[in-house]
Tab-separated table of C-alpha atoms and ligand atoms in Angstrom:
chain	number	residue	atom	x	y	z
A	1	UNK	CA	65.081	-40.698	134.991
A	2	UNK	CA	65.638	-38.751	131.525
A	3	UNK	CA	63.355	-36.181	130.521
A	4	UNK	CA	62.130	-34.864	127.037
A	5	UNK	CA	60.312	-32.170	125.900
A	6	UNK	CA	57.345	-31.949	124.480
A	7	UNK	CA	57.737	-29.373	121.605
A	8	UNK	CA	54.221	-28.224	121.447
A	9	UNK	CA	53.306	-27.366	125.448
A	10	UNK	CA	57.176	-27.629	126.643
A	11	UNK	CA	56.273	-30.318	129.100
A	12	UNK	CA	59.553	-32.091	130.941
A	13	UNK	CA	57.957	-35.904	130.131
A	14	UNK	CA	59.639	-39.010	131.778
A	15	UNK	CA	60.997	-41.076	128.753
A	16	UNK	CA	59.478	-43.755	130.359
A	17	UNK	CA	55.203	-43.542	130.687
A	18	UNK	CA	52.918	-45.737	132.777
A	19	UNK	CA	50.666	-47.473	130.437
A	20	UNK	CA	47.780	-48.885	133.037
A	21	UNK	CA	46.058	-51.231	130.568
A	22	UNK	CA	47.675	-54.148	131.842
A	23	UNK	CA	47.345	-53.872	135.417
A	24	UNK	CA	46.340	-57.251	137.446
A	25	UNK	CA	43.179	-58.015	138.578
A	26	UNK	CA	40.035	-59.781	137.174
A	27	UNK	CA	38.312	-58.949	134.064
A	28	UNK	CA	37.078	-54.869	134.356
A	29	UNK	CA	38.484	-54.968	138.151
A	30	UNK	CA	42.025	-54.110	138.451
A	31	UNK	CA	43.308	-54.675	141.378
A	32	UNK	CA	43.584	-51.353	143.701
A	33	UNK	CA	46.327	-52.507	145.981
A	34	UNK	CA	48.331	-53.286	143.142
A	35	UNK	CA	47.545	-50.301	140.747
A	36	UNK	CA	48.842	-48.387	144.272
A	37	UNK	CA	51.971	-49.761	144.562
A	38	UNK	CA	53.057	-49.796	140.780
A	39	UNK	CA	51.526	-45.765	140.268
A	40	UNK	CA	53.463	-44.776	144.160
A	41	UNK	CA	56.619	-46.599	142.704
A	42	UNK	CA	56.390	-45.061	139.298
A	43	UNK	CA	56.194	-41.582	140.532
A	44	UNK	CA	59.234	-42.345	143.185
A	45	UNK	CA	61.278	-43.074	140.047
A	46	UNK	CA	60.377	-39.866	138.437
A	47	UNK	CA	57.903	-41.219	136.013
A	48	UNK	CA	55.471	-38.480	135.489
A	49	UNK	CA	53.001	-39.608	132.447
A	50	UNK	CA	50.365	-42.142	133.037
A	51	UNK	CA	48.151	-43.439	129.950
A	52	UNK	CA	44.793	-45.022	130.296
A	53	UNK	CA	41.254	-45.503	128.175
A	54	UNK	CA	37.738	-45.498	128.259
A	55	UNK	CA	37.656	-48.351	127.153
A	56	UNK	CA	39.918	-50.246	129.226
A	57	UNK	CA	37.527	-51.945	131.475
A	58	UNK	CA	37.614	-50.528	135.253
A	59	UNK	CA	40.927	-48.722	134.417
A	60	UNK	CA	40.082	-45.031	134.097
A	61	UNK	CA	38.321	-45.741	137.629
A	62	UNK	CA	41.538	-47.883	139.264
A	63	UNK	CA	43.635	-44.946	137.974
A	64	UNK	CA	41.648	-41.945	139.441
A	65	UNK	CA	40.789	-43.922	142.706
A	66	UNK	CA	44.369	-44.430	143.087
A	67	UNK	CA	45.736	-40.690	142.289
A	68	UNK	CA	43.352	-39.586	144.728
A	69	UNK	CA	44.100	-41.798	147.571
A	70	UNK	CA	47.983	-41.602	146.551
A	71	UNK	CA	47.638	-37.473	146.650
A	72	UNK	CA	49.428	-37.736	143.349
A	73	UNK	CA	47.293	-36.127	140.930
A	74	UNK	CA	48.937	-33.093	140.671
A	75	UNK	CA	52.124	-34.930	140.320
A	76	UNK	CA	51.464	-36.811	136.732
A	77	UNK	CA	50.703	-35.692	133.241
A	78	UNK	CA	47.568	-37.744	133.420
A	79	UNK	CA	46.403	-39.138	129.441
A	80	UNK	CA	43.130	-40.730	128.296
A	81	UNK	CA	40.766	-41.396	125.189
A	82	UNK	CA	37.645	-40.616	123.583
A	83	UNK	CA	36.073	-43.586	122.375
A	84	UNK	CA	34.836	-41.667	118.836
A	85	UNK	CA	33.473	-44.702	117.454
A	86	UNK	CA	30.875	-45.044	119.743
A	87	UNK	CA	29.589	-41.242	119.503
A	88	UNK	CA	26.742	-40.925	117.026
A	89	UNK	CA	26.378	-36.594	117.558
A	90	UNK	CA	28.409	-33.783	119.146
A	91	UNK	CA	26.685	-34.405	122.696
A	92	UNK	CA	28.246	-37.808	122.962
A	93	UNK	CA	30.922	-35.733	123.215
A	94	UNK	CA	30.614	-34.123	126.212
A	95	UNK	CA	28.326	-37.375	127.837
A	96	UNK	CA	32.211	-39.391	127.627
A	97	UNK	CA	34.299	-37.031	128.567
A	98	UNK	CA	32.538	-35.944	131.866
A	99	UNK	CA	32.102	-39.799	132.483
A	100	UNK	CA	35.893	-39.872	131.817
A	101	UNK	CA	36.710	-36.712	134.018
A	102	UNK	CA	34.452	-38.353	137.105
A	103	UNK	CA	35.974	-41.730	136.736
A	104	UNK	CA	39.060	-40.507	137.109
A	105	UNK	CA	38.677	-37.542	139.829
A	106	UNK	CA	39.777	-34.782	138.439
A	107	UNK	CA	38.946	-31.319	136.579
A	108	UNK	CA	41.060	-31.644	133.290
A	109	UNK	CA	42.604	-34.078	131.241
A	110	UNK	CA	46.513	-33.164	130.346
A	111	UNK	CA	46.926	-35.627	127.120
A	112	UNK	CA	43.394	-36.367	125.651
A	113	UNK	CA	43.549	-38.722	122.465
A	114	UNK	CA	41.483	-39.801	119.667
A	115	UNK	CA	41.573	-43.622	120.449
A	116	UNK	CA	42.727	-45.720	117.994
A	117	UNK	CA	42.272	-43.920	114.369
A	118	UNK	CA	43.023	-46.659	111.922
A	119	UNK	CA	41.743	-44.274	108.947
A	120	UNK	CA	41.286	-40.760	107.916
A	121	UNK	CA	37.420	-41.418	107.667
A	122	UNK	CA	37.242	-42.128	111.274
A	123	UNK	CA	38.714	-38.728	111.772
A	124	UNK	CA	36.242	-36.947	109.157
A	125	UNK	CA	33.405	-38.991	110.373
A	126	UNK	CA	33.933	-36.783	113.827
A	127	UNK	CA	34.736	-33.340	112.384
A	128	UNK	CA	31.444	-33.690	110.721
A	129	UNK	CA	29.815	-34.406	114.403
A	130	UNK	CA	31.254	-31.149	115.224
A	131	UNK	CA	34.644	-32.094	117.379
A	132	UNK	CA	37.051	-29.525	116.310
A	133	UNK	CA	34.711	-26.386	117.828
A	134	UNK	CA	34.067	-29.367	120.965
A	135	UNK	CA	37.899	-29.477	121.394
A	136	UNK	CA	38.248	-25.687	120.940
A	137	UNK	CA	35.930	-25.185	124.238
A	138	UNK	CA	37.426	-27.673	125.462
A	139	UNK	CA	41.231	-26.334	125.421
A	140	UNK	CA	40.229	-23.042	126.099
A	141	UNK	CA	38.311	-24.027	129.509
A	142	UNK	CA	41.705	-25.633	130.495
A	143	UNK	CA	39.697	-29.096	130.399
A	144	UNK	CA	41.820	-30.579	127.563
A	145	UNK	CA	45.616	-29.645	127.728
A	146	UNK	CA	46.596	-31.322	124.741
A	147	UNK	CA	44.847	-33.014	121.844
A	148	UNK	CA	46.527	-36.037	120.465
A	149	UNK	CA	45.456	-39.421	118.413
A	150	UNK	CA	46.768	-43.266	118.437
A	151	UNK	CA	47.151	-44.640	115.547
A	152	UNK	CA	46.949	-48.364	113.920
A	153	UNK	CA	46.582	-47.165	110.661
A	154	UNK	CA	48.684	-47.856	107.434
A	155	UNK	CA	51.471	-45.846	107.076
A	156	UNK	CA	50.324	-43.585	104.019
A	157	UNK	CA	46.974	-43.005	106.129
A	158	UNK	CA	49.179	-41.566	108.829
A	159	UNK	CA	50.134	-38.690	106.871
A	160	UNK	CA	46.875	-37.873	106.068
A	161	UNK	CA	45.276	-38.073	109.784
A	162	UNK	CA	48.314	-35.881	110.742
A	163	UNK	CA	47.949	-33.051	108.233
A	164	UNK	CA	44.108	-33.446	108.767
A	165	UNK	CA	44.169	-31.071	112.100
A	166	UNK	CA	46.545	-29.087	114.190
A	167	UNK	CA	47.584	-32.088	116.613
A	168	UNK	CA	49.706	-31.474	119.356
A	169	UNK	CA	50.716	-34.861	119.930
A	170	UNK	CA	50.681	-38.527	118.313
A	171	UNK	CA	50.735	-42.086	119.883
A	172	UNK	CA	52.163	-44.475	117.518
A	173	UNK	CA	53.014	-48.415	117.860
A	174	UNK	CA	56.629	-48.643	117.166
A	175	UNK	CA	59.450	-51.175	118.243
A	176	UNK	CA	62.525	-52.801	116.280
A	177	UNK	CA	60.190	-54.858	114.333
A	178	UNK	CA	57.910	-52.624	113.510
A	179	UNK	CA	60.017	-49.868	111.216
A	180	UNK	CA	57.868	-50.018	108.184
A	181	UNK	CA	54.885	-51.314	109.837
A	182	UNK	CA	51.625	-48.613	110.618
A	183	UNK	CA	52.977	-45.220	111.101
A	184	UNK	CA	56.777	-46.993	111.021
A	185	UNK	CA	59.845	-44.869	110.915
A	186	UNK	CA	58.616	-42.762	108.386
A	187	UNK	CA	55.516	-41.900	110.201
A	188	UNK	CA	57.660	-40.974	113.502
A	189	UNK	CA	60.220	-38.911	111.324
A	190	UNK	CA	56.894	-36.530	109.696
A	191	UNK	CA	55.273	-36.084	113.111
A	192	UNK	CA	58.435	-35.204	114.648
A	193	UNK	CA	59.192	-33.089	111.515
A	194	UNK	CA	55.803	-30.978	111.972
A	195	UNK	CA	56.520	-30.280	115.892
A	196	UNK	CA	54.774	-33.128	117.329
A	197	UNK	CA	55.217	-34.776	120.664
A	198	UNK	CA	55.477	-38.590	119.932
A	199	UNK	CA	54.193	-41.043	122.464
A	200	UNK	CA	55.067	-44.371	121.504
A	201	UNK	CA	53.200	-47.859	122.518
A	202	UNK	CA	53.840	-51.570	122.362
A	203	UNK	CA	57.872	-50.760	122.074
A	204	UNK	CA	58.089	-54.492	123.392
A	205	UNK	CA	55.551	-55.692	120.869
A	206	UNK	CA	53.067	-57.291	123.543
A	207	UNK	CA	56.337	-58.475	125.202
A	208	UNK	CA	57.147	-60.946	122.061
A	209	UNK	CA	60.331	-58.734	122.158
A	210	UNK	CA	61.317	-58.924	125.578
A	211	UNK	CA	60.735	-62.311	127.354
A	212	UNK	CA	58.664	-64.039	124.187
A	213	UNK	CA	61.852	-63.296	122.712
A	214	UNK	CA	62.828	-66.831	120.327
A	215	UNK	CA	65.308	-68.203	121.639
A	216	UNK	CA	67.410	-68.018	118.700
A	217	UNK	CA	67.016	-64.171	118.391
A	218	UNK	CA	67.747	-64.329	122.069
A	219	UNK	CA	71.159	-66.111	121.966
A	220	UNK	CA	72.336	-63.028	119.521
A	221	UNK	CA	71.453	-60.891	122.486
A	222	UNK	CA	73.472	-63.019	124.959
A	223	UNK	CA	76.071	-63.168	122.606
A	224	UNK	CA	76.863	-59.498	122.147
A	225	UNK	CA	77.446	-59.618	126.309
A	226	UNK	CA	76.675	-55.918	126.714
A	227	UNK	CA	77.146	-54.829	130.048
A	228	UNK	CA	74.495	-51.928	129.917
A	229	UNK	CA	71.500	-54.240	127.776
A	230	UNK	CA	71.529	-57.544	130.115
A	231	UNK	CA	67.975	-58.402	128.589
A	232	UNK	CA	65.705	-58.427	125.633
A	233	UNK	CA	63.349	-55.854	127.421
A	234	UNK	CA	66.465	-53.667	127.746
A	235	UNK	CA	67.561	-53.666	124.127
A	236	UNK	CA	64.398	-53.291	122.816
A	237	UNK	CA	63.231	-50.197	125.368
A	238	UNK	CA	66.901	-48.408	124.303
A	239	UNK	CA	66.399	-49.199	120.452
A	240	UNK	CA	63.212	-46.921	121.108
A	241	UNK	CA	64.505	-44.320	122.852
A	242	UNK	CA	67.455	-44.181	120.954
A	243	UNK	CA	65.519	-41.954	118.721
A	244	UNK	CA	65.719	-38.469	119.248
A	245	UNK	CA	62.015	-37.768	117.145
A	246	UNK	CA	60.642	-40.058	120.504
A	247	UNK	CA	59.376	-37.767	123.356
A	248	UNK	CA	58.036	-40.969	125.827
A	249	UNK	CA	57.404	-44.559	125.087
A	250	UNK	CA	54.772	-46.324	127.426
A	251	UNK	CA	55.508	-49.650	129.337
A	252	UNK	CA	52.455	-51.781	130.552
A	253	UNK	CA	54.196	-52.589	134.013
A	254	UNK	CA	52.524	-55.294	135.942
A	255	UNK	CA	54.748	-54.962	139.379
A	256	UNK	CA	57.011	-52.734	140.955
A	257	UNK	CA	59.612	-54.934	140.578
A	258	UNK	CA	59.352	-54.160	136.506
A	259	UNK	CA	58.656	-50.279	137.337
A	260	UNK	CA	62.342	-50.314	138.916
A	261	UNK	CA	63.826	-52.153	136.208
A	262	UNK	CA	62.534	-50.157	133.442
A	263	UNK	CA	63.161	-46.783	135.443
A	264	UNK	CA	66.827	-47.926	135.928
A	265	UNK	CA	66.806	-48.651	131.812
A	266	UNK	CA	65.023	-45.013	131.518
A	267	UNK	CA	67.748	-43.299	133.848
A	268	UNK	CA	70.394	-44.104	130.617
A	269	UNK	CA	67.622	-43.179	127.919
A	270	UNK	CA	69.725	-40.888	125.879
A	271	UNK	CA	68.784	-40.294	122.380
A	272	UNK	CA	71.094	-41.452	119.800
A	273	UNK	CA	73.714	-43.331	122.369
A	274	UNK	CA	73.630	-46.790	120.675
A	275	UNK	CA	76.566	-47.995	119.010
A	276	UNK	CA	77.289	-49.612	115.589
A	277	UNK	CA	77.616	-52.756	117.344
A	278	UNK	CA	74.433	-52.354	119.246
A	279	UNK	CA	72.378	-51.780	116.127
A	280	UNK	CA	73.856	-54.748	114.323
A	281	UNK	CA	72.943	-57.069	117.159
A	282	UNK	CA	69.892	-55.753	116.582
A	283	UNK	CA	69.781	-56.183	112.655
A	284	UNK	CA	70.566	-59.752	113.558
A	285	UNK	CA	68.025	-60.425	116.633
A	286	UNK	CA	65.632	-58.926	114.021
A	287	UNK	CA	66.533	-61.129	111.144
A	288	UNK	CA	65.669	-64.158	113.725
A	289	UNK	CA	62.502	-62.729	115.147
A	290	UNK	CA	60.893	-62.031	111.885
A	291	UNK	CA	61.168	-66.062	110.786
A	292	UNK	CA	59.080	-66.802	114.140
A	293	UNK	CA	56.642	-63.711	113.377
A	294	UNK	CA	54.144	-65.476	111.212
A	295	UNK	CA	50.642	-63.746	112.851
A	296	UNK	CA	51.948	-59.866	114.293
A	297	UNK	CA	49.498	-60.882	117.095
A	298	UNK	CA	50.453	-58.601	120.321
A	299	UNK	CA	48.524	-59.641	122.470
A	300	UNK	CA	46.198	-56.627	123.229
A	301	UNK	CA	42.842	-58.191	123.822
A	302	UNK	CA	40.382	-56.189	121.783
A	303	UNK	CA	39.477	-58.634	119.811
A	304	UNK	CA	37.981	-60.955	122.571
A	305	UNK	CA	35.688	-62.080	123.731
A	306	UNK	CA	34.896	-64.208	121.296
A	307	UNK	CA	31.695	-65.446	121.220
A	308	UNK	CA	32.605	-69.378	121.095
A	309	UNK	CA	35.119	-68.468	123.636
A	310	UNK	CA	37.972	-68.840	121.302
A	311	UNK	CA	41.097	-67.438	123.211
A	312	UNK	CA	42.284	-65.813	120.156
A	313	UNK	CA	45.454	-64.668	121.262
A	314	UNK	CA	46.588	-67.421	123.214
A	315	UNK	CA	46.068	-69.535	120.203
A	316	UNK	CA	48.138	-66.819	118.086
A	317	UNK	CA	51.104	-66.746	120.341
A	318	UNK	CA	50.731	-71.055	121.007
A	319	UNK	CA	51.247	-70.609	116.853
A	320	UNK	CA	54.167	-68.468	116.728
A	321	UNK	CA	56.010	-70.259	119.674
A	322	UNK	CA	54.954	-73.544	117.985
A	323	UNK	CA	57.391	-71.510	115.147
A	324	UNK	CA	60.591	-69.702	117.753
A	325	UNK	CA	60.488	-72.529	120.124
A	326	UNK	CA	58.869	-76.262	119.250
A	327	UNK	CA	55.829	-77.724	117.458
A	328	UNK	CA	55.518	-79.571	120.808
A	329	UNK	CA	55.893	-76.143	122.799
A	330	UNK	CA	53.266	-74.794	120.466
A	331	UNK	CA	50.795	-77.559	120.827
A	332	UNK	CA	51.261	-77.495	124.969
A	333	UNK	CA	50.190	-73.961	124.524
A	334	UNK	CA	47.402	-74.031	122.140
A	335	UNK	CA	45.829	-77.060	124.786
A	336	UNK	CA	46.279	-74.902	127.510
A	337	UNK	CA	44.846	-71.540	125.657
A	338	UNK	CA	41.837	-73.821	124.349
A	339	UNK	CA	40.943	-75.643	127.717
A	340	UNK	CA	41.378	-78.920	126.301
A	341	UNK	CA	41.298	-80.409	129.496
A	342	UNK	CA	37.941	-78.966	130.327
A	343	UNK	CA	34.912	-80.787	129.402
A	344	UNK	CA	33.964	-78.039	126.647
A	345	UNK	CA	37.465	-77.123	125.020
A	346	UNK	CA	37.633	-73.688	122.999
A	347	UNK	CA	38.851	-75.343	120.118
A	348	UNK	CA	39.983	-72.870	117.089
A	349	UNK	CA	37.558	-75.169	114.893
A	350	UNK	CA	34.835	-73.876	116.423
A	351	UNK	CA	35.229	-70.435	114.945
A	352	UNK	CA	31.825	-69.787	112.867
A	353	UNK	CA	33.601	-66.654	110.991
A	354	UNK	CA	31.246	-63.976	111.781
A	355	UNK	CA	33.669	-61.608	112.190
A	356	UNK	CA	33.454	-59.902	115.447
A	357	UNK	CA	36.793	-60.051	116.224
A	358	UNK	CA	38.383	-58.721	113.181
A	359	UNK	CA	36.946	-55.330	113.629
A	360	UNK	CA	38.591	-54.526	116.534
A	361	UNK	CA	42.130	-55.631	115.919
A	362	UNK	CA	44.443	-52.699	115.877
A	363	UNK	CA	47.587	-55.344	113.878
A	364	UNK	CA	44.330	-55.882	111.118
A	365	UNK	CA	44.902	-59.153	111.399
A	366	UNK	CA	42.261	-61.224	108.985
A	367	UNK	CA	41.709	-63.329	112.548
A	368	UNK	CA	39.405	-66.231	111.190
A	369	UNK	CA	41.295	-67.078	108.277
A	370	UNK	CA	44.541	-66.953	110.452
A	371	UNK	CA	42.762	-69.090	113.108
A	372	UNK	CA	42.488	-71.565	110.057
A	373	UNK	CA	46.156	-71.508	110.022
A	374	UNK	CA	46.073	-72.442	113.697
A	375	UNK	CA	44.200	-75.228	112.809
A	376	UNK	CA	45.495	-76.709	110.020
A	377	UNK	CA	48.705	-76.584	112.474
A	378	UNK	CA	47.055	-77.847	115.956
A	379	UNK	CA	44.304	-80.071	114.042
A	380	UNK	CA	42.730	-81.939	113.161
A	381	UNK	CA	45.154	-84.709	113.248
A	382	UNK	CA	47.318	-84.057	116.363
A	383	UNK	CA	44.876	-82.810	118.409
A	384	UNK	CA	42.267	-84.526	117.753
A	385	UNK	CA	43.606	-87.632	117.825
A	386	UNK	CA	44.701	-86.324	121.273
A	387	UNK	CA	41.384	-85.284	122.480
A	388	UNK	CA	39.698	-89.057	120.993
A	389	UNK	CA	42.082	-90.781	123.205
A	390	UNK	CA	41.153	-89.014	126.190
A	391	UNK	CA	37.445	-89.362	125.157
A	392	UNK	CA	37.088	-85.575	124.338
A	393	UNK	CA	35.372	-85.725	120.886
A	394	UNK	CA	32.826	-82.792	121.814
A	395	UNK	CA	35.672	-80.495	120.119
A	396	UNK	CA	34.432	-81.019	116.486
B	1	SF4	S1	35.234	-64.922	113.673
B	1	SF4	FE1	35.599	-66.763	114.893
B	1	SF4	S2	37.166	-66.163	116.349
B	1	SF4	FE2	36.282	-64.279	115.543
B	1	SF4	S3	34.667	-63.742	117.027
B	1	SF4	FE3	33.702	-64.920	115.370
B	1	SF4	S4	33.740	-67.036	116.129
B	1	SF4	FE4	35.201	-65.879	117.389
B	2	SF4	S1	44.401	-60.684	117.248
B	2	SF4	FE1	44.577	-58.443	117.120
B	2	SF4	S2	43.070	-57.659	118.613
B	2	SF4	FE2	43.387	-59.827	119.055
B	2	SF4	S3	44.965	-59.853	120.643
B	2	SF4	FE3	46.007	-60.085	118.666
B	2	SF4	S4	46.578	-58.009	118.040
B	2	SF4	FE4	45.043	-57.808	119.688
């Protein structure tokens, strides 16, 4: 495993991080037996940072459960964040983060983040409530170690929330696809550039860059034949840490069986060691993945649920595969994402536009009138002519 630095507290950090938003189980119920094994494996491989959320459902619990039955605590850099939309005054403050420190067992918090700033407002919004003196007490009773933010902001916002307060870290989405989108390159170069630690997320994009990979963009890959990047997830991991302004990226591992494969990538993460040739395959993959990228949907979740049960990102990534793949791959997908088989399919026409969803999507993704895209792709004709002749007409 490599190591970098954090310039601000001069913490050794694994280049690789645990990101435990994705492990397995049923909705708000991760599975413990599983977060066990992937947080026992990670720390055997010298991974040493582990990221979770308030409001990740059940995960700050799954994570501090495991650490303590594990013994590990003490062995991991342990990160979390405040959700500062929902506090309305300065005690909210304290009522989260005492929830947070009891969920997840312990007396202090190494990497505590603003979750999710998307403006400099949001960040105003809580200075007024009083959270710079609340993070001063908070640092000097050794509760907070370090006081970070993520960001899905626009990338001229970014300079503002990071010249708005002495940060010592930032969390930034950032992947080969993704150089001028958010806080982009430029965003990673000025944090960097005023001593920041730089945590970055979604380096696979949601995994659209790893095995979602088009297949066209993919057959660039297996043409360059490198012996050190045998996959997508492997090129696009090393385009990341290729940068020395980096300090960690986070992986959502789902099984030990990806902990050891990533860990093996993260044992060769050595800041700029990619080679002209490298970087052009790259250029190239890009050029391919970007005419299959037509809604920047990763994934993530927040959005749902919907309250007409749309699965809105199932029918997002049914779209874009409908785009790297096959109209007919699409279509399979967008059945299976919208229970078409069921007796009360999720159909994107039922989407009444209130709006819910678009609030909470980090990409900013204008989801209903994208969803109308979806539709004018899946339906009406195809699919409904589908759903007539097997007698399914309850989807208008
Ligand atoms: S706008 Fe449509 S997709 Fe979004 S939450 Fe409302 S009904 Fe669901
Ligand atoms: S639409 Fe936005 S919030 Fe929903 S899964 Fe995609 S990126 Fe996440």
């Amino acid at each position: 495993m490599q190591y970098r630095v954090d310039p601000k507290s001069g913490n050794r950090i694994s280049a690789l991080g645990l990101g435990c938003m994705r492990f397995p189980g049923a909705p708000g119920r991760p599975d413990a037996k599983t977060a066990d094994a992937i947080i026992s494996r990670a720390v055997e491989q010298g991974i040493n940072y582990l990221d979770t959320a308030y409001l990740y459902p059940g995960n700050e619990a799954c994570v501090g459960a495991s650490l303590e039955r594990l013994g590990l605590r003490d062995q991991v850099l342990l990160a979390t964040k405040l959700p500062h939309a929902s506090c309305k005054c300065a005690e909210d403050f304290d009522r989260f983060f005492d929830e947070q420190l009891r969920r997840l067992r312990t007396d202090h918090i190494d990497y505590y983040l603003m979750h999710n700033i998307t403006s400099p407002a949001q960040w105003e919004r809580v200075v007024a409530l009083g959270i710079e003196d609340w993070i001063a007490r908070q640092k000097a009773a050794g509760r907070i170690r370090q006081i970070g933010f993520s960001y899905h902001g626009s990338a001229a916002d970014f300079l503002t929330v990071l010249d708005a307060y002495d940060w010592d870290f930032c969390q930034i989405q950032y992947n080969y696809a993704g150089e001028r989108y958010q806080a982009g390159t430029a965003g990673l170069m000025a944090a960097a550039e005023r001593g920041l630690a730089v945590f970055v997320m979604e380096p696979l994009l949601g995994g659209r860059l790893a095995g979602k990979l088009p297949p066209r963009a993919r057959a660039v890959l297996d043409g360059a034949r490198d012996p050190h990047l045998r996959t997508p997830a492997a090129w696009g991991l090393s385009w990341v840490w290729n940068h020395p302004q980096v300090t960690m990226l986070l992986s959502g591992m789902t099984d030990t069986a990806q902990v050891d494969e990533n860990a093996a990538l993260a044992d060769r993460a050595l800041p700029d060691s990619m080679t002209a040739t490298q970087l052009d395959a790259i250029a190239r993959v890009l050029r391919e993945f970007e005419k299959s990228n037509r809604v920047p949907c990763t994934g993530c979740g927040y959005c749902m649920p919907c309250p007409k049960g749309i699965n809105i990102p199932g029918c997002f990534a049914a779209y874009n595969a409908s785009y790297a793949h096959s109209w007919f791959t699409g279509l399979s997908q967008y059945f299976t994402a919208s229970a078409v088989r069921t007796s009360e399919p999720k159909l994107v026409s039922n989407c009444v536009k209130c709006g819910k969803c678009a609030r909470h999507c980090p990409q900013h993704i204008d989801i209903p009138g994208r969803l109308d895209d979806v539709r004018r792709r899946f339906q009406p004709g195809p699919v409904t002519a589908v759903l007539k002749a097997f007698g399914k007409t309850r989807s208008s």
